[in-house]
Short mmCIF file of C-alpha atoms in Angstrom, two decimals:
data_model
loop_
_atom_site.label_atom_id
_atom_site.label_comp_id
_atom_site.label_asym_id
_atom_site.label_seq_id
_atom_site.Cartn_x
_atom_site.Cartn_y
_atom_site.Cartn_z
CA MET G 1 76.12 -135.07 -20.90
CA LYS G 2 75.01 -134.01 -17.46
CA GLY G 3 72.00 -135.62 -15.82
CA ALA G 4 70.19 -132.28 -16.12
CA GLU G 5 70.78 -132.26 -19.88
CA LEU G 6 69.37 -135.78 -20.14
CA LEU G 7 66.31 -134.61 -18.23
CA VAL G 8 65.69 -131.63 -20.50
CA SER G 9 66.30 -133.75 -23.61
CA ALA G 10 63.71 -136.22 -22.33
CA LEU G 11 61.23 -133.38 -21.75
CA GLU G 12 61.78 -132.14 -25.31
CA ASN G 13 61.15 -135.70 -26.47
CA GLU G 14 57.74 -135.51 -24.78
CA GLY G 15 56.86 -132.33 -26.68
CA VAL G 16 57.20 -129.98 -23.68
CA SER G 17 57.38 -126.34 -24.80
CA ARG G 18 57.02 -124.53 -21.45
CA ILE G 19 57.92 -125.29 -17.87
CA PHE G 20 56.51 -123.16 -15.03
CA GLY G 21 57.98 -122.47 -11.64
CA VAL G 22 60.45 -120.92 -9.24
CA PRO G 23 63.83 -122.70 -9.45
CA GLY G 24 66.41 -122.68 -6.65
CA GLU G 25 70.09 -123.40 -6.37
CA GLU G 26 69.46 -127.16 -6.45
CA ASN G 27 67.94 -126.73 -9.95
CA LEU G 28 70.70 -124.59 -11.48
CA ASP G 29 72.05 -127.32 -13.78
CA VAL G 30 68.50 -127.89 -15.02
CA VAL G 31 67.99 -124.15 -15.55
CA GLU G 32 71.19 -123.99 -17.63
CA ALA G 33 70.06 -126.98 -19.69
CA LEU G 34 66.69 -125.28 -20.23
CA ARG G 35 68.46 -122.09 -21.38
CA ARG G 36 70.10 -124.05 -24.20
CA SER G 37 66.95 -125.99 -25.11
CA SER G 38 63.76 -125.32 -27.04
CA ILE G 39 61.76 -125.20 -23.79
CA LYS G 40 60.78 -121.82 -22.37
CA LEU G 41 61.09 -121.35 -18.61
CA VAL G 42 58.10 -119.33 -17.38
CA LEU G 43 59.02 -117.83 -14.05
CA THR G 44 56.08 -117.48 -11.67
CA ARG G 45 55.85 -115.61 -8.37
CA HIS G 46 54.81 -118.62 -6.30
CA GLU G 47 55.20 -122.36 -6.78
CA GLN G 48 51.52 -123.00 -6.09
CA ALA G 49 50.57 -120.85 -9.07
CA ALA G 50 53.06 -122.73 -11.25
CA ALA G 51 51.40 -126.02 -10.32
CA PHE G 52 47.94 -124.61 -11.09
CA MET G 53 49.21 -123.48 -14.50
CA ALA G 54 50.76 -126.85 -15.30
CA ALA G 55 47.61 -128.68 -14.21
CA THR G 56 45.44 -126.42 -16.37
CA HIS G 57 47.71 -127.15 -19.34
CA GLY G 58 46.93 -130.82 -18.78
CA ARG G 59 43.23 -130.15 -18.43
CA LEU G 60 42.99 -128.16 -21.67
CA THR G 61 45.31 -130.21 -23.88
CA GLY G 62 45.27 -133.72 -22.43
CA ARG G 63 49.10 -133.56 -22.35
CA PRO G 64 50.95 -133.14 -19.05
CA GLY G 65 51.96 -129.64 -18.04
CA VAL G 66 55.34 -129.37 -16.32
CA CYS G 67 56.41 -127.30 -13.32
CA ILE G 68 59.66 -126.97 -11.41
CA ALA G 69 60.60 -125.99 -7.86
CA THR G 70 63.53 -126.27 -5.53
CA LEU G 71 63.70 -128.51 -2.47
CA GLY G 72 61.96 -128.11 0.90
CA PRO G 73 59.68 -125.07 1.05
CA GLY G 74 59.52 -124.69 -2.73
CA ALA G 75 58.57 -128.32 -3.26
CA LEU G 76 56.00 -128.22 -0.45
CA ASN G 77 54.32 -125.28 -2.16
CA PHE G 78 53.44 -127.71 -4.96
CA THR G 79 51.24 -129.86 -2.70
CA THR G 80 48.00 -127.91 -3.19
CA GLY G 81 48.52 -127.94 -6.95
CA ALA G 82 49.24 -131.68 -6.79
CA ALA G 83 45.95 -132.31 -4.97
CA TYR G 84 44.17 -130.01 -7.46
CA ALA G 85 45.45 -132.13 -10.35
CA LEU G 86 44.88 -135.45 -8.59
CA LEU G 87 41.24 -134.82 -7.69
CA GLY G 88 40.57 -132.97 -10.95
CA ALA G 89 42.18 -135.68 -13.15
CA MET G 90 44.63 -133.28 -14.81
CA PRO G 91 47.90 -134.71 -16.18
CA MET G 92 50.93 -132.91 -14.76
CA VAL G 93 54.62 -133.59 -14.08
CA MET G 94 56.28 -131.83 -11.14
CA ILE G 95 60.07 -131.68 -10.92
CA THR G 96 61.75 -130.70 -7.66
CA GLY G 97 65.36 -130.39 -6.57
CA GLN G 98 67.06 -131.90 -3.57
CA LYS G 99 70.42 -131.74 -1.80
CA GLY G 100 73.04 -134.21 -2.98
CA ILE G 101 72.44 -137.83 -2.07
CA LEU G 102 76.00 -139.10 -2.60
CA THR G 103 77.41 -136.64 -0.06
CA ARG G 104 75.71 -134.40 2.50
CA LYS G 105 78.00 -131.41 3.05
CA GLN G 106 75.08 -129.33 4.35
CA ALA G 107 73.73 -132.08 6.59
CA ARG G 108 69.93 -131.82 6.78
CA PHE G 109 69.60 -128.11 5.95
CA GLN G 110 66.25 -127.61 4.09
CA VAL G 111 65.92 -131.37 3.58
CA VAL G 112 62.34 -132.64 3.68
CA ASP G 113 61.23 -136.08 2.48
CA ILE G 114 59.27 -134.73 -0.48
CA VAL G 115 58.88 -138.13 -2.13
CA SER G 116 56.97 -139.39 0.92
CA ALA G 117 55.01 -136.14 1.19
CA MET G 118 53.91 -136.45 -2.44
CA ALA G 119 52.93 -140.13 -2.24
CA PRO G 120 49.24 -139.60 -1.33
CA LEU G 121 48.95 -136.62 -3.70
CA THR G 122 50.26 -138.16 -6.92
CA LYS G 123 49.92 -141.17 -9.18
CA MET G 124 53.67 -141.73 -8.98
CA THR G 125 56.54 -140.11 -7.07
CA ARG G 126 60.17 -141.04 -7.50
CA GLN G 127 63.65 -139.82 -6.62
CA ILE G 128 66.13 -140.12 -9.49
CA VAL G 129 69.31 -141.75 -8.19
CA SER G 130 71.24 -142.28 -11.44
CA PRO G 131 71.55 -140.21 -14.63
CA ALA G 132 71.31 -143.40 -16.70
CA THR G 133 67.73 -143.96 -15.55
CA ILE G 134 66.46 -140.50 -16.48
CA PRO G 135 65.12 -141.23 -20.01
CA SER G 136 63.08 -144.23 -18.87
CA ILE G 137 61.81 -142.53 -15.72
CA VAL G 138 60.65 -139.45 -17.65
CA ARG G 139 58.89 -141.59 -20.26
CA GLU G 140 57.15 -143.55 -17.50
CA ALA G 141 56.19 -140.32 -15.71
CA PHE G 142 54.45 -138.91 -18.77
CA ARG G 143 52.78 -142.23 -19.55
CA VAL G 144 51.41 -142.56 -16.02
CA ALA G 145 50.29 -138.91 -15.88
CA GLN G 146 48.28 -139.26 -19.11
CA GLN G 147 46.72 -142.67 -18.78
CA GLU G 148 43.22 -142.93 -17.34
CA ARG G 149 42.58 -141.67 -14.76
CA PRO G 150 44.98 -138.74 -15.55
CA GLY G 151 46.78 -136.95 -12.74
CA PRO G 152 50.04 -135.61 -11.32
CA VAL G 153 53.44 -137.30 -11.17
CA HIS G 154 56.42 -136.08 -9.14
CA LEU G 155 60.12 -136.49 -9.91
CA GLU G 156 62.88 -135.42 -7.51
CA LEU G 157 66.28 -134.73 -9.08
CA PRO G 158 69.06 -134.27 -6.49
CA GLU G 159 71.64 -131.66 -7.41
CA ASP G 160 74.57 -134.09 -7.60
CA ILE G 161 72.66 -136.41 -9.95
CA ALA G 162 71.73 -133.38 -12.07
CA ALA G 163 75.39 -132.36 -12.27
CA ALA G 164 76.81 -135.87 -12.80
CA GLN G 165 78.42 -136.63 -16.17
CA THR G 166 77.16 -139.59 -18.15
CA ALA G 167 77.34 -140.94 -21.66
CA PRO G 168 74.60 -139.62 -23.95
CA ILE G 169 71.47 -141.77 -23.82
CA ALA G 170 68.75 -141.51 -26.44
CA PRO G 171 65.29 -140.58 -25.17
CA ILE G 172 62.60 -143.24 -25.34
CA PRO G 173 60.14 -142.30 -28.10
CA PRO G 174 56.48 -142.06 -27.04
CA HIS G 175 53.92 -144.17 -28.85
CA PRO G 176 50.13 -143.96 -28.95
CA ILE G 177 48.15 -146.25 -26.64
CA GLU G 178 44.55 -147.00 -27.51
CA ILE G 179 42.14 -147.78 -24.70
CA PRO G 180 40.07 -150.91 -25.35
CA VAL G 181 36.47 -150.36 -26.40
CA ALA G 182 33.75 -151.62 -24.06
CA HIS G 183 32.81 -155.30 -24.23
CA SER G 184 29.96 -156.09 -26.63
CA GLY G 185 28.05 -157.85 -23.85
CA ALA G 186 28.14 -154.71 -21.69
CA LEU G 187 26.99 -152.61 -24.65
CA ASP G 188 24.09 -155.00 -25.32
CA ARG G 189 22.98 -154.88 -21.68
CA ALA G 190 23.22 -151.09 -21.65
CA ALA G 191 21.24 -150.80 -24.87
CA ASP G 192 18.52 -153.02 -23.44
CA LEU G 193 18.36 -150.93 -20.26
CA ILE G 194 18.04 -147.67 -22.22
CA ALA G 195 15.48 -149.10 -24.65
CA LYS G 196 13.22 -150.14 -21.76
CA ALA G 197 13.44 -146.80 -19.94
CA GLU G 198 10.30 -144.69 -19.80
CA ARG G 199 12.02 -141.43 -18.80
CA PRO G 200 15.78 -141.61 -19.54
CA LEU G 201 18.14 -138.76 -18.73
CA ILE G 202 21.84 -138.36 -19.57
CA MET G 203 24.29 -136.92 -17.02
CA LEU G 204 27.69 -135.65 -18.19
CA GLY G 205 30.38 -135.71 -15.51
CA ALA G 206 33.94 -134.42 -15.17
CA ALA G 207 35.50 -137.13 -17.36
CA ALA G 208 33.10 -136.19 -20.17
CA SER G 209 35.10 -132.98 -20.59
CA ARG G 210 38.24 -134.70 -21.88
CA PRO G 211 39.51 -132.52 -24.78
CA HIS G 212 39.16 -135.27 -27.42
CA LEU G 213 35.66 -136.40 -26.46
CA ALA G 214 33.40 -133.49 -27.49
CA ASP G 215 32.52 -134.72 -30.99
CA ALA G 216 31.64 -138.27 -29.94
CA LEU G 217 29.51 -137.05 -27.01
CA THR G 218 27.67 -134.51 -29.13
CA ASP G 219 26.99 -137.15 -31.78
CA PHE G 220 25.69 -139.62 -29.17
CA VAL G 221 23.27 -137.13 -27.62
CA ARG G 222 21.95 -135.91 -30.96
CA ARG G 223 21.52 -139.42 -32.38
CA LEU G 224 19.52 -140.64 -29.37
CA GLN G 225 17.67 -137.36 -28.63
CA ILE G 226 17.73 -138.04 -24.89
CA PRO G 227 17.83 -134.84 -22.79
CA PHE G 228 20.92 -134.27 -20.69
CA PHE G 229 22.19 -132.33 -17.70
CA ASN G 230 25.73 -132.00 -16.44
CA THR G 231 27.72 -131.81 -13.27
CA GLN G 232 29.67 -128.63 -12.62
CA MET G 233 32.84 -129.97 -14.24
CA GLY G 234 30.92 -131.53 -17.13
CA LYS G 235 29.70 -128.20 -18.51
CA GLY G 236 30.12 -127.71 -22.26
CA ALA G 237 30.91 -131.35 -22.96
CA VAL G 238 28.15 -131.40 -25.61
CA ALA G 239 28.27 -128.69 -28.26
CA GLY G 240 25.51 -126.10 -28.05
CA GLY G 241 22.36 -126.00 -30.12
CA SER G 242 21.01 -129.49 -29.43
CA GLY G 243 17.89 -128.23 -27.63
CA LEU G 244 18.35 -131.07 -25.16
CA TYR G 245 20.19 -129.30 -22.32
CA MET G 246 18.23 -129.44 -19.06
CA GLY G 247 20.56 -127.57 -16.74
CA THR G 248 23.53 -128.01 -14.42
CA ALA G 249 23.46 -129.75 -11.06
CA ALA G 250 25.18 -126.95 -9.17
CA LEU G 251 23.50 -128.18 -5.98
CA SER G 252 23.02 -131.74 -4.81
CA GLU G 253 19.24 -131.59 -4.43
CA ARG G 254 16.07 -129.45 -4.60
CA ASP G 255 17.16 -127.23 -7.50
CA TYR G 256 14.95 -126.92 -10.58
CA VAL G 257 17.07 -129.35 -12.61
CA HIS G 258 16.23 -131.95 -9.97
CA ASP G 259 12.64 -131.88 -11.21
CA ALA G 260 13.96 -133.87 -14.17
CA ILE G 261 16.46 -135.92 -12.16
CA ASP G 262 13.82 -136.98 -9.63
CA ARG G 263 11.37 -138.03 -12.35
CA ALA G 264 13.90 -140.00 -14.42
CA ASP G 265 13.71 -143.78 -14.23
CA LEU G 266 17.18 -144.17 -15.76
CA ILE G 267 20.18 -141.85 -15.50
CA ILE G 268 22.93 -142.55 -18.03
CA ALA G 269 25.97 -141.21 -16.18
CA ILE G 270 28.75 -140.56 -18.70
CA GLY G 271 32.13 -139.81 -17.17
CA HIS G 272 30.88 -139.21 -13.65
CA ASP G 273 33.71 -138.94 -11.13
CA THR G 274 32.73 -139.11 -7.48
CA VAL G 275 35.40 -136.56 -6.55
CA GLU G 276 32.77 -134.00 -7.54
CA LYS G 277 30.22 -132.83 -5.01
CA PRO G 278 27.26 -135.16 -5.67
CA PRO G 279 24.98 -133.91 -8.47
CA PHE G 280 22.19 -136.00 -6.95
CA PHE G 281 21.82 -138.44 -4.10
CA MET G 282 21.28 -141.97 -5.30
CA GLY G 283 18.97 -143.99 -3.08
CA ALA G 284 17.20 -147.33 -2.95
CA HIS G 285 13.98 -145.90 -4.41
CA GLY G 286 15.56 -143.59 -6.98
CA PRO G 287 16.25 -144.10 -10.68
CA MET G 288 18.37 -146.85 -12.15
CA VAL G 289 21.88 -145.63 -12.97
CA LEU G 290 24.02 -146.75 -15.91
CA HIS G 291 27.70 -145.79 -15.54
CA ILE G 292 29.68 -145.21 -18.76
CA GLY G 293 33.34 -144.40 -18.19
CA TYR G 294 36.98 -145.09 -18.95
CA LEU G 295 37.23 -146.87 -15.61
CA PRO G 296 34.77 -148.82 -13.46
CA ALA G 297 32.60 -146.71 -11.18
CA THR G 298 33.74 -145.87 -7.69
CA VAL G 299 30.98 -147.10 -5.39
CA GLU G 300 29.99 -144.54 -2.80
CA GLU G 301 27.12 -144.13 -0.37
CA VAL G 302 25.43 -141.79 -2.87
CA PHE G 303 26.51 -143.49 -6.13
CA PHE G 304 26.27 -147.23 -6.78
CA PRO G 305 25.39 -147.90 -10.44
CA ASN G 306 23.12 -150.74 -11.50
CA ALA G 307 25.11 -151.41 -14.70
CA GLU G 308 28.40 -150.30 -16.25
CA VAL G 309 29.99 -149.80 -19.66
CA VAL G 310 33.75 -149.54 -19.20
CA GLY G 311 36.18 -148.67 -21.99
CA ASP G 312 37.21 -145.92 -24.37
CA VAL G 313 34.19 -143.66 -23.99
CA GLY G 314 34.04 -142.09 -27.46
CA PRO G 315 34.06 -145.29 -29.59
CA SER G 316 31.92 -147.08 -27.00
CA LEU G 317 29.24 -144.38 -27.25
CA THR G 318 29.26 -144.70 -31.03
CA LEU G 319 28.67 -148.46 -30.78
CA LEU G 320 25.92 -147.88 -28.23
CA ALA G 321 24.22 -145.30 -30.46
CA ASP G 322 24.39 -147.77 -33.36
CA ARG G 323 22.31 -150.17 -31.28
CA LEU G 324 19.72 -147.57 -30.22
CA GLU G 325 19.28 -144.88 -32.86
CA GLY G 326 15.64 -144.73 -33.98
CA ARG G 327 14.52 -147.19 -31.28
CA LEU G 328 13.67 -144.77 -28.46
CA PRO G 329 10.14 -143.40 -28.83
CA LYS G 330 10.21 -142.32 -25.19
CA GLY G 331 13.75 -140.92 -25.29
CA GLY G 332 12.55 -137.32 -24.98
CA ALA G 333 9.91 -137.94 -22.31
CA LEU G 334 11.42 -135.39 -19.89
CA LEU G 335 11.89 -132.60 -22.44
CA GLY G 336 8.59 -131.03 -21.42
CA LEU G 337 10.28 -129.87 -18.20
CA ARG G 338 13.08 -128.05 -20.01
CA GLU G 339 11.47 -124.67 -20.60
CA ALA G 340 10.37 -124.18 -16.99
CA ILE G 341 13.76 -125.28 -15.61
CA LEU G 342 15.73 -122.88 -17.79
CA ARG G 343 13.24 -120.05 -17.20
CA HIS G 344 13.67 -120.29 -13.44
CA ILE G 345 17.44 -120.33 -13.78
CA THR G 346 17.49 -117.09 -15.80
CA ASP G 347 15.05 -115.28 -13.49
CA ARG G 348 16.11 -111.68 -12.69
CA ALA G 349 19.21 -111.99 -14.87
CA GLU G 350 18.86 -108.38 -16.05
CA GLU G 351 17.81 -106.82 -12.75
CA SER G 352 19.27 -103.30 -12.33
CA ARG G 353 20.37 -103.51 -8.72
CA TYR G 354 23.62 -102.13 -7.37
CA PRO G 355 25.78 -103.67 -6.01
CA LEU G 356 25.26 -106.27 -8.72
CA THR G 357 23.44 -109.53 -8.12
CA PRO G 358 25.12 -112.81 -9.06
CA GLN G 359 22.49 -113.41 -11.75
CA ARG G 360 23.29 -110.09 -13.42
CA ILE G 361 27.02 -110.73 -13.23
CA VAL G 362 26.69 -114.12 -14.94
CA HIS G 363 24.37 -112.59 -17.57
CA ASP G 364 26.76 -109.74 -18.38
CA VAL G 365 29.82 -111.99 -18.54
CA ARG G 366 27.97 -114.26 -20.97
CA GLN G 367 27.10 -111.21 -23.10
CA VAL G 368 30.74 -110.24 -23.67
CA MET G 369 32.16 -113.75 -24.08
CA PRO G 370 31.96 -115.41 -27.52
CA GLU G 371 31.09 -119.11 -27.69
CA ASP G 372 34.76 -120.07 -27.63
CA GLY G 373 35.70 -117.55 -24.93
CA ILE G 374 37.15 -119.15 -21.79
CA VAL G 375 36.05 -118.19 -18.29
CA CYS G 376 38.25 -119.49 -15.45
CA LEU G 377 36.62 -119.42 -12.03
CA ASP G 378 38.35 -119.25 -8.71
CA ASN G 379 36.48 -120.88 -5.83
CA GLY G 380 33.78 -118.95 -4.00
CA MET G 381 30.07 -118.27 -3.77
CA TYR G 382 29.87 -117.07 -7.38
CA LYS G 383 30.97 -120.54 -8.56
CA ILE G 384 27.52 -121.95 -7.78
CA TRP G 385 25.89 -119.13 -9.74
CA PHE G 386 28.15 -119.57 -12.77
CA ALA G 387 27.74 -123.36 -12.70
CA ARG G 388 23.97 -122.98 -12.47
CA ASN G 389 23.36 -120.03 -14.81
CA TYR G 390 26.23 -119.79 -17.32
CA ARG G 391 25.39 -121.53 -20.60
CA THR G 392 28.28 -123.15 -22.47
CA ALA G 393 28.34 -124.21 -26.11
CA VAL G 394 31.94 -125.47 -26.33
CA ALA G 395 33.80 -127.92 -24.07
CA ASN G 396 36.25 -126.50 -21.53
CA THR G 397 35.09 -122.90 -21.86
CA LEU G 398 33.99 -122.63 -18.21
CA LEU G 399 36.85 -123.93 -16.08
CA LEU G 400 35.87 -124.50 -12.48
CA ASP G 401 37.09 -126.81 -9.77
CA ASN G 402 34.41 -128.91 -8.13
CA ALA G 403 36.84 -131.55 -6.90
CA LEU G 404 39.45 -130.01 -4.58
CA ALA G 405 37.56 -126.69 -4.79
CA THR G 406 40.62 -124.72 -3.81
CA MET G 407 40.83 -120.96 -3.69
CA GLY G 408 43.67 -119.23 -5.51
CA ALA G 409 43.53 -121.20 -8.79
CA GLY G 410 41.44 -118.80 -10.89
CA LEU G 411 44.12 -116.35 -12.01
CA PRO G 412 46.87 -118.96 -12.68
CA SER G 413 44.48 -121.16 -14.66
CA ALA G 414 43.39 -118.14 -16.74
CA ILE G 415 47.04 -117.29 -17.44
CA MET G 416 47.53 -120.80 -18.80
CA ALA G 417 44.34 -120.62 -20.86
CA ALA G 418 45.47 -117.32 -22.38
CA LEU G 419 48.91 -118.72 -23.20
CA LEU G 420 47.36 -121.70 -24.98
CA ASN G 421 44.67 -119.70 -26.78
CA PRO G 422 46.02 -116.41 -28.11
CA GLY G 423 43.28 -114.58 -29.98
CA ARG G 424 40.46 -116.03 -27.87
CA ARG G 425 38.89 -114.02 -25.07
CA VAL G 426 39.97 -115.32 -21.66
CA MET G 427 38.63 -114.08 -18.33
CA ALA G 428 39.44 -114.95 -14.74
CA VAL G 429 36.52 -114.53 -12.34
CA CYS G 430 37.70 -114.32 -8.74
CA GLY G 431 36.28 -113.34 -5.41
CA ASP G 432 38.33 -110.83 -3.49
CA GLY G 433 39.41 -113.59 -1.08
CA GLY G 434 40.57 -116.05 -3.73
CA PHE G 435 42.19 -113.37 -5.89
CA MET G 436 44.44 -112.19 -3.07
CA MET G 437 45.75 -115.72 -2.55
CA ASN G 438 47.69 -115.57 -5.84
CA ALA G 439 47.33 -111.90 -6.79
CA GLN G 440 51.09 -111.61 -7.31
CA GLU G 441 50.68 -113.54 -10.57
CA LEU G 442 49.34 -110.34 -12.17
CA GLU G 443 53.01 -109.52 -12.67
CA THR G 444 53.50 -112.84 -14.47
CA ALA G 445 50.59 -112.11 -16.80
CA VAL G 446 51.89 -108.61 -17.56
CA ARG G 447 55.44 -109.89 -18.14
CA LEU G 448 54.14 -112.50 -20.57
CA GLY G 449 52.28 -109.83 -22.54
CA LEU G 450 48.94 -111.61 -22.25
CA ASP G 451 45.51 -110.35 -23.21
CA LEU G 452 43.58 -111.23 -20.05
CA VAL G 453 40.66 -109.74 -18.16
CA VAL G 454 40.45 -110.37 -14.41
CA LEU G 455 37.02 -109.74 -12.88
CA ILE G 456 37.17 -109.37 -9.10
CA LEU G 457 33.84 -109.71 -7.27
CA GLN G 458 34.15 -107.73 -4.08
CA ASP G 459 32.15 -108.37 -0.92
CA ASN G 460 35.01 -107.91 1.58
CA ALA G 461 34.41 -111.36 3.03
CA TYR G 462 34.90 -115.08 2.54
CA GLY G 463 31.41 -115.10 1.10
CA MET G 464 30.79 -118.83 0.69
CA ILE G 465 31.59 -119.60 4.33
CA ARG G 466 29.73 -116.51 5.51
CA TRP G 467 26.64 -117.76 3.64
CA LYS G 468 26.96 -121.26 5.11
CA GLN G 469 27.37 -119.68 8.53
CA GLY G 470 24.04 -117.89 8.09
CA VAL G 471 22.25 -120.95 6.66
CA ASP G 472 23.35 -122.98 9.68
CA GLY G 473 21.95 -120.32 12.03
CA PHE G 474 25.27 -119.04 13.34
CA PRO G 475 25.89 -115.30 13.86
CA ASP G 476 28.01 -113.44 11.32
CA TYR G 477 31.51 -113.69 12.76
CA GLY G 478 35.12 -113.94 11.61
CA MET G 479 34.68 -113.87 7.81
CA THR G 480 35.12 -110.22 6.84
CA PHE G 481 38.31 -108.38 5.85
CA GLY G 482 39.62 -105.25 4.16
CA ASN G 483 40.86 -104.99 0.58
CA PRO G 484 43.34 -102.89 -1.35
CA ASP G 485 42.16 -100.44 -3.99
CA PHE G 486 42.08 -103.00 -6.80
CA VAL G 487 42.39 -100.39 -9.55
CA ALA G 488 45.53 -98.92 -7.95
CA TYR G 489 46.75 -102.48 -7.30
CA ALA G 490 46.45 -103.31 -11.01
CA HIS G 491 48.28 -100.13 -11.97
CA ALA G 492 51.11 -101.01 -9.60
CA TYR G 493 51.76 -104.15 -11.66
CA GLY G 494 51.59 -102.31 -14.97
CA ALA G 495 48.09 -103.58 -15.74
CA ARG G 496 44.99 -101.53 -16.48
CA GLY G 497 42.21 -101.24 -13.90
CA SER G 498 38.62 -100.07 -13.69
CA ARG G 499 35.78 -100.15 -11.20
CA VAL G 500 32.10 -100.81 -11.89
CA GLU G 501 30.11 -97.92 -10.40
CA HIS G 502 26.53 -98.76 -11.41
CA ALA G 503 24.36 -101.74 -12.40
CA ASP G 504 24.70 -101.21 -16.15
CA GLY G 505 28.45 -100.68 -16.02
CA LEU G 506 29.79 -104.24 -15.92
CA SER G 507 29.30 -105.38 -19.52
CA ALA G 508 30.65 -102.05 -20.82
CA ALA G 509 33.71 -102.27 -18.57
CA LEU G 510 34.41 -105.84 -19.66
CA GLU G 511 33.99 -105.03 -23.34
CA THR G 512 36.34 -102.06 -23.02
CA ALA G 513 38.89 -104.23 -21.22
CA PHE G 514 38.89 -106.81 -23.99
CA THR G 515 39.01 -104.15 -26.71
CA GLU G 516 41.98 -102.36 -25.13
CA GLY G 517 43.93 -105.59 -24.74
CA GLY G 518 46.66 -106.39 -22.25
CA VAL G 519 45.98 -107.34 -18.64
CA HIS G 520 42.96 -105.51 -17.25
CA VAL G 521 41.47 -105.81 -13.76
CA VAL G 522 37.77 -104.98 -13.36
CA ALA G 523 36.52 -104.66 -9.78
CA ALA G 524 32.79 -105.04 -9.19
CA PRO G 525 30.87 -105.08 -5.90
CA VAL G 526 28.49 -108.02 -5.50
CA ASP G 527 25.27 -108.32 -3.47
CA TYR G 528 25.03 -111.86 -2.12
CA SER G 529 21.66 -111.38 -0.44
CA GLU G 530 20.30 -113.38 -3.40
CA ASN G 531 22.00 -116.47 -1.98
CA MET G 532 19.44 -116.76 0.79
CA ARG G 533 16.44 -115.75 -1.33
CA VAL G 534 17.11 -118.04 -4.30
CA LEU G 535 19.25 -120.90 -3.02
CA VAL G 536 17.50 -121.37 0.31
CA GLU G 537 14.06 -119.76 0.61
CA GLU G 538 12.94 -120.13 -3.02
CA LEU G 539 14.15 -123.72 -3.31
CA ARG G 540 12.52 -124.68 -0.01
CA ALA G 541 9.26 -123.29 -1.33
CA HIS G 542 9.80 -125.12 -4.62
CA GLU G 543 10.36 -128.40 -2.79
CA LYS G 544 7.07 -127.94 -0.94
CA GLY G 545 5.28 -127.07 -4.17
CA VAL G 546 4.44 -123.53 -3.03
#
């Protein structure tokens, strides 16, 4: 066997069915091995998009997605995707090529030290120097990528090692690894803390959205009847219908959900990861904080828990609920604030203004998406509005990035979501700036025959930074640009396209796009003047009690 064949055999052993990327000449032995394997090579139009797709596979399934690139420039194009997966805790394996290491007939042409470049961006990075080590290295790569805290791993396979002949070596079979449940002493202390609380509040963070955790979390919340809010990346972690949802901390302070946060005397932070923008600022005179997570809390200036429960979160929550169920007469003390918080959030959601307001856009998207429909956000001003206003009933149905917060990930992540969930409605929501950063992947979506709707919110500017510029008192400068005709752009790729021309046209356009099937781009102008009114002026007045 060749080293490349050993590699592909090891990937099959890990259950890999797709590998995303843009191979080069240094990968050709791997490409040939893939051609004769059960793994499908999904060619993308940029390596960054391939990494976003592989990371989203990890996020949605809990199993590492895999992507491939050549050496030098191709490998370096993985770095943003690596950081996206590292900060977002998404398991992923990146495979890159390299010139031969036994001889150097091309000297240093295109040679970059990718292993060193990937070191701060991955959980593990390694150059493969012998075909005999491939099965064990691949097994270790997948194990490291999946174990808590999940993240990216990088393997570099030089072309001469890929081409080298070796005796067949059996892959190393994976085996399940159970995380230990939290210590009984920690559970007892946590139960005592919760039982003594006068106004407890649960916070669901990014790690609460692990694919396997939804049932245990939902059961815990419903058994204790303590109201909860979530961080941006914790949305949907508890199934809908509990009547206990208090809102999303899309901002760090002063929003309506902070009425509950500021009055709580205990916040039970489940799965909070401090890579997220702070959902609240912890201070010396604030509430007590109980951290429940797979790993110990990371102590930061704004987050330093008073107690911790560390272990496998699902079983640990069940044991904690066993200690507390029926013993919390004050568990719902903050529920009286719920109606007012949610009413403020939905204010003006059906306003007939054109261009459309963010509130109306979120409302209309919610109207056409079923409970299990998946909305994948790029990064821009609209992300705050979707995080704040979009109600989720199922885990991982609003995919947003509040860790690296990179632009350009919305369309690739939606492509991956559509591949994994045929038959479910999937929508990418992108600003015009973020969309154009990976717009070429429309061709990938069309080639794959996906049913996918891409909503482009058009303000002809980098709207988030333009808003911050105004909030900080700077003049409007340097953030505006021109755009192509997005309908014609979609048609050029073989996709359908439509433009929203009036306030009541968005939901109809989206419904038509889903009904027609295929890849459909819907362009809608957005009026971001609401940013200043709601997120600055109204919240300042709310803080002062006006």
